[in-house]
Short mmCIF file of C-alpha atoms in Angstrom, two decimals:
data_model
loop_
_atom_site.label_atom_id
_atom_site.label_comp_id
_atom_site.label_asym_id
_atom_site.label_seq_id
_atom_site.Cartn_x
_atom_site.Cartn_y
_atom_site.Cartn_z
CA MET U 1 -27.32 -19.87 11.14
CA THR U 2 -26.00 -18.76 8.09
CA ASP U 3 -22.99 -16.56 7.60
CA THR U 4 -24.37 -13.96 5.38
CA SER U 5 -20.51 -12.67 4.74
CA THR U 6 -19.67 -16.07 3.20
CA GLY U 7 -22.75 -17.84 2.62
CA THR U 8 -21.88 -20.79 5.00
CA ASP U 9 -24.73 -22.70 6.32
CA TRP U 10 -23.55 -23.40 9.96
CA ARG U 11 -26.58 -25.49 10.87
CA ALA U 12 -26.07 -27.93 7.99
CA TRP U 13 -22.48 -28.39 8.95
CA GLN U 14 -23.63 -29.01 12.51
CA GLU U 15 -26.20 -31.47 11.48
CA SER U 16 -24.00 -33.27 9.18
CA TRP U 17 -21.29 -33.60 12.07
CA ASP U 18 -24.11 -35.22 14.04
CA ARG U 19 -25.15 -37.61 11.36
CA GLN U 20 -21.26 -38.69 10.69
CA GLN U 21 -21.04 -39.35 14.71
CA GLU U 22 -24.40 -41.34 14.81
CA TRP U 23 -22.83 -43.86 12.22
CA TYR U 24 -20.32 -44.70 14.93
CA MET U 25 -22.99 -44.36 17.87
CA PRO U 26 -26.71 -44.59 16.96
CA ASP U 27 -27.51 -44.48 20.69
CA ARG U 28 -25.68 -41.12 20.86
CA GLU U 29 -28.58 -39.26 21.78
CA ASP U 30 -29.44 -41.84 24.65
CA ARG U 31 -26.26 -40.78 26.22
CA PHE U 32 -27.11 -36.99 26.02
CA ARG U 33 -30.38 -37.34 27.27
CA VAL U 34 -28.99 -39.36 30.47
CA MET U 35 -26.12 -36.86 30.78
CA LEU U 36 -28.78 -33.89 30.98
CA ASP U 37 -31.12 -35.72 33.32
CA MET U 38 -28.27 -36.00 35.66
CA VAL U 39 -27.53 -32.44 35.32
CA GLU U 40 -31.00 -31.22 36.12
CA ALA U 41 -31.04 -33.84 39.02
CA PHE U 42 -27.76 -32.52 40.58
CA VAL U 43 -27.49 -28.67 39.69
CA GLY U 44 -31.05 -27.83 38.35
CA PRO U 45 -32.25 -26.29 35.37
CA ARG U 46 -30.18 -23.07 35.10
CA PRO U 47 -26.53 -24.61 34.92
CA ARG U 48 -23.11 -23.10 34.48
CA VAL U 49 -21.62 -25.70 32.27
CA LEU U 50 -18.09 -26.40 30.94
CA ASP U 51 -18.63 -28.48 27.54
CA LEU U 52 -14.79 -30.15 27.39
CA ALA U 53 -13.46 -30.86 23.96
CA CYS U 54 -16.67 -29.52 22.69
CA GLY U 55 -16.29 -29.73 18.87
CA THR U 56 -19.08 -28.31 17.19
CA GLY U 57 -20.85 -27.84 20.53
CA SER U 58 -23.19 -30.89 20.21
CA ILE U 59 -23.52 -31.13 24.07
CA THR U 60 -24.08 -27.33 24.38
CA ASP U 61 -26.77 -27.33 21.60
CA ARG U 62 -28.67 -30.19 23.56
CA LEU U 63 -28.16 -28.23 26.77
CA LEU U 64 -29.35 -24.98 25.80
CA LYS U 65 -32.58 -26.53 23.88
CA ARG U 66 -33.40 -28.26 27.02
CA PHE U 67 -32.45 -25.71 29.66
CA PRO U 68 -32.81 -21.96 28.22
CA GLU U 69 -31.31 -20.35 31.10
CA ALA U 70 -28.21 -22.30 31.14
CA THR U 71 -24.59 -21.02 30.19
CA SER U 72 -21.97 -22.79 28.55
CA THR U 73 -18.20 -22.34 27.90
CA GLY U 74 -16.87 -24.66 25.04
CA VAL U 75 -13.24 -25.77 25.00
CA ASP U 76 -11.29 -27.18 22.18
CA LEU U 77 -8.18 -27.03 20.19
CA ASP U 78 -9.79 -27.98 16.76
CA PRO U 79 -9.77 -25.00 14.57
CA ALA U 80 -12.25 -26.45 12.17
CA LEU U 81 -14.83 -27.76 14.47
CA LEU U 82 -14.56 -24.68 16.52
CA ALA U 83 -15.30 -22.56 13.28
CA ILE U 84 -18.47 -24.69 12.90
CA ALA U 85 -19.33 -24.15 16.57
CA ARG U 86 -18.67 -20.18 16.41
CA GLY U 87 -20.71 -19.81 13.39
CA TYR U 88 -23.69 -21.90 14.70
CA PHE U 89 -23.95 -20.20 18.07
CA ASP U 90 -22.97 -16.81 16.68
CA GLY U 91 -24.81 -14.07 18.77
CA ASP U 92 -25.89 -16.21 21.54
CA GLU U 93 -24.65 -14.53 24.66
CA ARG U 94 -25.04 -17.83 26.64
CA VAL U 95 -22.18 -19.38 25.11
CA THR U 96 -18.34 -18.70 24.99
CA PHE U 97 -15.91 -20.72 23.33
CA VAL U 98 -12.18 -21.12 24.21
CA THR U 99 -9.18 -22.30 22.16
CA ALA U 100 -7.19 -24.64 24.39
CA ASP U 101 -4.90 -27.53 24.62
CA LEU U 102 -6.30 -29.61 27.38
CA LYS U 103 -2.78 -31.36 27.61
CA ASP U 104 -1.38 -27.78 28.50
CA PRO U 105 -1.40 -27.39 32.39
CA GLU U 106 -2.49 -23.72 32.12
CA TRP U 107 -5.60 -24.50 29.77
CA ALA U 108 -7.93 -23.61 32.52
CA ALA U 109 -6.49 -19.95 32.95
CA GLN U 110 -8.36 -19.05 29.69
CA LEU U 111 -11.76 -20.04 31.37
CA PRO U 112 -14.44 -17.19 31.73
CA TYR U 113 -15.29 -18.72 35.34
CA ASP U 114 -13.24 -20.21 38.16
CA SER U 115 -16.01 -22.85 38.72
CA TYR U 116 -18.76 -24.81 36.93
CA ASP U 117 -21.76 -26.62 37.96
CA ALA U 118 -21.20 -29.41 35.64
CA VAL U 119 -18.35 -30.24 33.20
CA LEU U 120 -19.49 -32.34 30.45
CA THR U 121 -17.53 -34.46 27.63
CA ALA U 122 -18.46 -37.10 25.49
CA THR U 123 -16.46 -39.22 22.74
CA ALA U 124 -13.35 -37.09 23.03
CA LEU U 125 -11.13 -37.90 26.19
CA HIS U 126 -10.20 -41.15 24.59
CA TRP U 127 -7.65 -39.13 22.46
CA LEU U 128 -5.55 -38.52 25.65
CA HIS U 129 -3.34 -41.08 27.15
CA SER U 130 -3.81 -42.06 30.76
CA GLU U 131 -1.01 -39.83 32.10
CA PRO U 132 -2.02 -36.65 30.64
CA LEU U 133 -6.15 -37.84 31.47
CA THR U 134 -5.02 -38.25 34.85
CA ALA U 135 -3.72 -34.78 35.32
CA LEU U 136 -6.77 -33.45 33.09
CA TYR U 137 -8.92 -35.05 35.79
CA GLY U 138 -7.04 -33.39 38.68
CA HIS U 139 -7.69 -29.98 36.84
CA ILE U 140 -11.61 -30.74 36.50
CA GLY U 141 -11.40 -31.71 40.30
CA GLY U 142 -10.45 -28.25 40.93
CA LEU U 143 -13.09 -26.78 38.55
CA VAL U 144 -16.44 -28.27 39.61
CA ARG U 145 -18.00 -26.76 42.59
CA ASP U 146 -19.06 -28.75 45.91
CA GLY U 147 -22.10 -30.63 44.83
CA GLY U 148 -21.31 -30.28 41.17
CA VAL U 149 -20.71 -33.00 38.46
CA PHE U 150 -18.37 -34.26 35.83
CA MET U 151 -19.57 -36.67 33.32
CA ASN U 152 -17.46 -38.22 30.50
CA ALA U 153 -19.38 -40.73 28.02
CA ASP U 154 -16.68 -42.56 25.99
CA HIS U 155 -15.00 -45.61 25.01
CA MET U 156 -14.03 -47.42 27.97
CA ILE U 157 -12.45 -50.96 27.48
CA ASP U 158 -12.42 -53.93 29.84
CA THR U 159 -9.59 -55.86 28.79
CA ALA U 160 -11.04 -58.77 31.28
CA THR U 161 -14.03 -59.63 28.60
CA PRO U 162 -12.03 -60.22 25.35
CA ARG U 163 -14.75 -62.36 23.91
CA ILE U 164 -17.43 -60.30 24.76
CA ASN U 165 -15.26 -57.06 23.32
CA ALA U 166 -14.56 -58.77 19.90
CA ALA U 167 -18.22 -60.13 19.52
CA GLU U 168 -19.54 -56.46 19.91
CA ARG U 169 -17.00 -54.73 18.03
CA ALA U 170 -17.62 -57.25 15.01
CA HIS U 171 -21.45 -56.86 15.27
CA ARG U 172 -21.28 -53.16 15.45
CA HIS U 173 -18.84 -52.94 12.77
CA ALA U 174 -20.96 -54.97 10.54
CA VAL U 175 -24.14 -52.58 11.11
CA MET U 176 -21.86 -49.77 10.15
CA ASP U 177 -20.79 -51.56 6.88
CA ARG U 178 -24.43 -51.82 6.08
CA ALA U 179 -25.03 -48.16 6.99
CA ARG U 180 -21.70 -47.01 4.75
CA ALA U 181 -22.95 -49.00 1.68
CA ALA U 182 -26.27 -47.45 1.97
CA GLY U 183 -24.63 -44.05 1.92
CA ALA U 184 -23.46 -42.77 5.60
CA VAL U 185 -20.60 -40.69 5.56
CA ASP U 186 -17.86 -41.74 7.74
CA TRP U 187 -15.08 -39.54 9.60
CA ALA U 188 -12.75 -39.42 6.53
CA ASP U 189 -15.42 -38.67 4.13
CA TRP U 190 -16.66 -35.75 6.40
CA TRP U 191 -13.24 -34.17 6.49
CA ALA U 192 -12.58 -34.53 3.13
CA LEU U 193 -15.83 -32.46 2.46
CA ALA U 194 -14.74 -30.18 5.15
CA ALA U 195 -11.30 -29.61 3.27
CA LYS U 196 -13.02 -28.65 0.20
CA ASP U 197 -15.26 -26.03 1.67
CA PRO U 198 -13.83 -22.37 0.92
CA VAL U 199 -14.25 -21.31 4.58
CA LEU U 200 -13.36 -24.57 6.54
CA ALA U 201 -10.51 -25.59 4.09
CA GLY U 202 -8.03 -23.29 6.00
CA PRO U 203 -9.13 -24.53 9.41
CA THR U 204 -9.02 -28.18 8.24
CA ALA U 205 -5.59 -28.16 7.08
CA GLU U 206 -4.43 -26.51 10.35
CA ARG U 207 -6.26 -29.31 12.32
CA TYR U 208 -4.40 -31.63 10.46
CA ARG U 209 -1.24 -30.10 11.27
CA ILE U 210 -2.18 -30.30 14.99
CA TYR U 211 -3.52 -33.83 15.23
CA GLY U 212 -2.55 -35.80 12.05
CA GLU U 213 -5.04 -38.39 10.81
CA HIS U 214 -6.22 -39.33 14.39
CA ALA U 215 -4.83 -39.40 17.98
CA ASP U 216 -3.90 -42.67 19.52
CA GLY U 217 -4.93 -42.26 22.95
CA ASP U 218 -5.75 -44.87 25.61
CA MET U 219 -9.24 -46.26 26.38
CA PRO U 220 -8.77 -47.56 30.02
CA SER U 221 -11.99 -49.41 32.00
CA VAL U 222 -14.57 -47.56 33.73
CA GLY U 223 -12.80 -48.92 37.03
CA TRP U 224 -9.72 -46.93 36.05
CA HIS U 225 -11.84 -43.80 35.70
CA THR U 226 -13.66 -43.94 38.64
CA GLU U 227 -10.65 -44.41 40.74
CA THR U 228 -8.99 -41.77 39.04
CA LEU U 229 -11.92 -39.18 39.54
CA ARG U 230 -12.23 -40.04 43.24
CA ALA U 231 -8.33 -39.41 43.52
CA ALA U 232 -8.91 -35.99 41.88
CA GLY U 233 -11.52 -34.98 44.86
CA PHE U 234 -14.76 -36.39 43.72
CA GLY U 235 -16.68 -38.03 46.57
CA GLU U 236 -18.60 -40.55 44.22
CA ALA U 237 -18.21 -42.03 40.82
CA ARG U 238 -19.82 -44.43 39.01
CA THR U 239 -21.66 -45.65 35.70
CA VAL U 240 -25.10 -44.14 35.03
CA TRP U 241 -25.54 -45.30 31.59
CA ALA U 242 -23.75 -47.70 29.11
CA SER U 243 -24.24 -49.32 25.74
CA PRO U 244 -22.52 -52.40 24.68
CA SER U 245 -19.23 -50.30 23.46
CA ASP U 246 -19.43 -47.03 25.43
CA THR U 247 -19.90 -45.79 29.19
CA LEU U 248 -21.04 -42.66 30.87
CA VAL U 249 -19.37 -42.13 34.02
CA LEU U 250 -20.73 -39.41 36.47
CA ALA U 251 -18.70 -38.16 39.26
CA VAL U 252 -20.07 -35.93 42.41
CA LYS U 253 -17.70 -33.48 44.09
#
């Protein structure tokens, strides 16, 4: 897990990303557990998985620890997060990483396989607006084999419940503020550390050229996601896990 040529401890970077994400989502492991439960239920313990918008490979890491005979293709555009992923999984023949822009209509042409048992993603597609997300769901519908699954765990906002939304957000941010005061590293702090690292400084500068500070995508409702997935060719789609702020939607081909 340590790059002997640079001295970079990729495991430490992987773990620091996990801790930073958990500051925002203390129930992050719960969604991963349910996601992998559903993978096993539908396609068994040796799945071919597409880890969509994979980041550092958080889903792939948990997938392979639970299912050692699985294979994973990670796709992302972020050069810094992909550098961590490639360093962390270096030498693991079960894993392939692809640099691709999910808004590019031809992104799937770079994948090593034409179809997958499961396509999984978490806390990533809210970076996209509804129109490109609809197009992406159409591509995913063509990649998942019959009987396979797609799962997306993300922020999905129900605008019909403004008081519930406001109370949940206020409580969540109060908890985050207390954790921040106790030393938790947030998004901005984590990227500031990456920018100072000799190996990650270049990829971090490049990711800011690509994304800026943060994308401003949409967060449509659960109903929008399930309806759009059915229109993309999935036979069934519904929630299989939810927290007060996030939802895991499962679609079956």
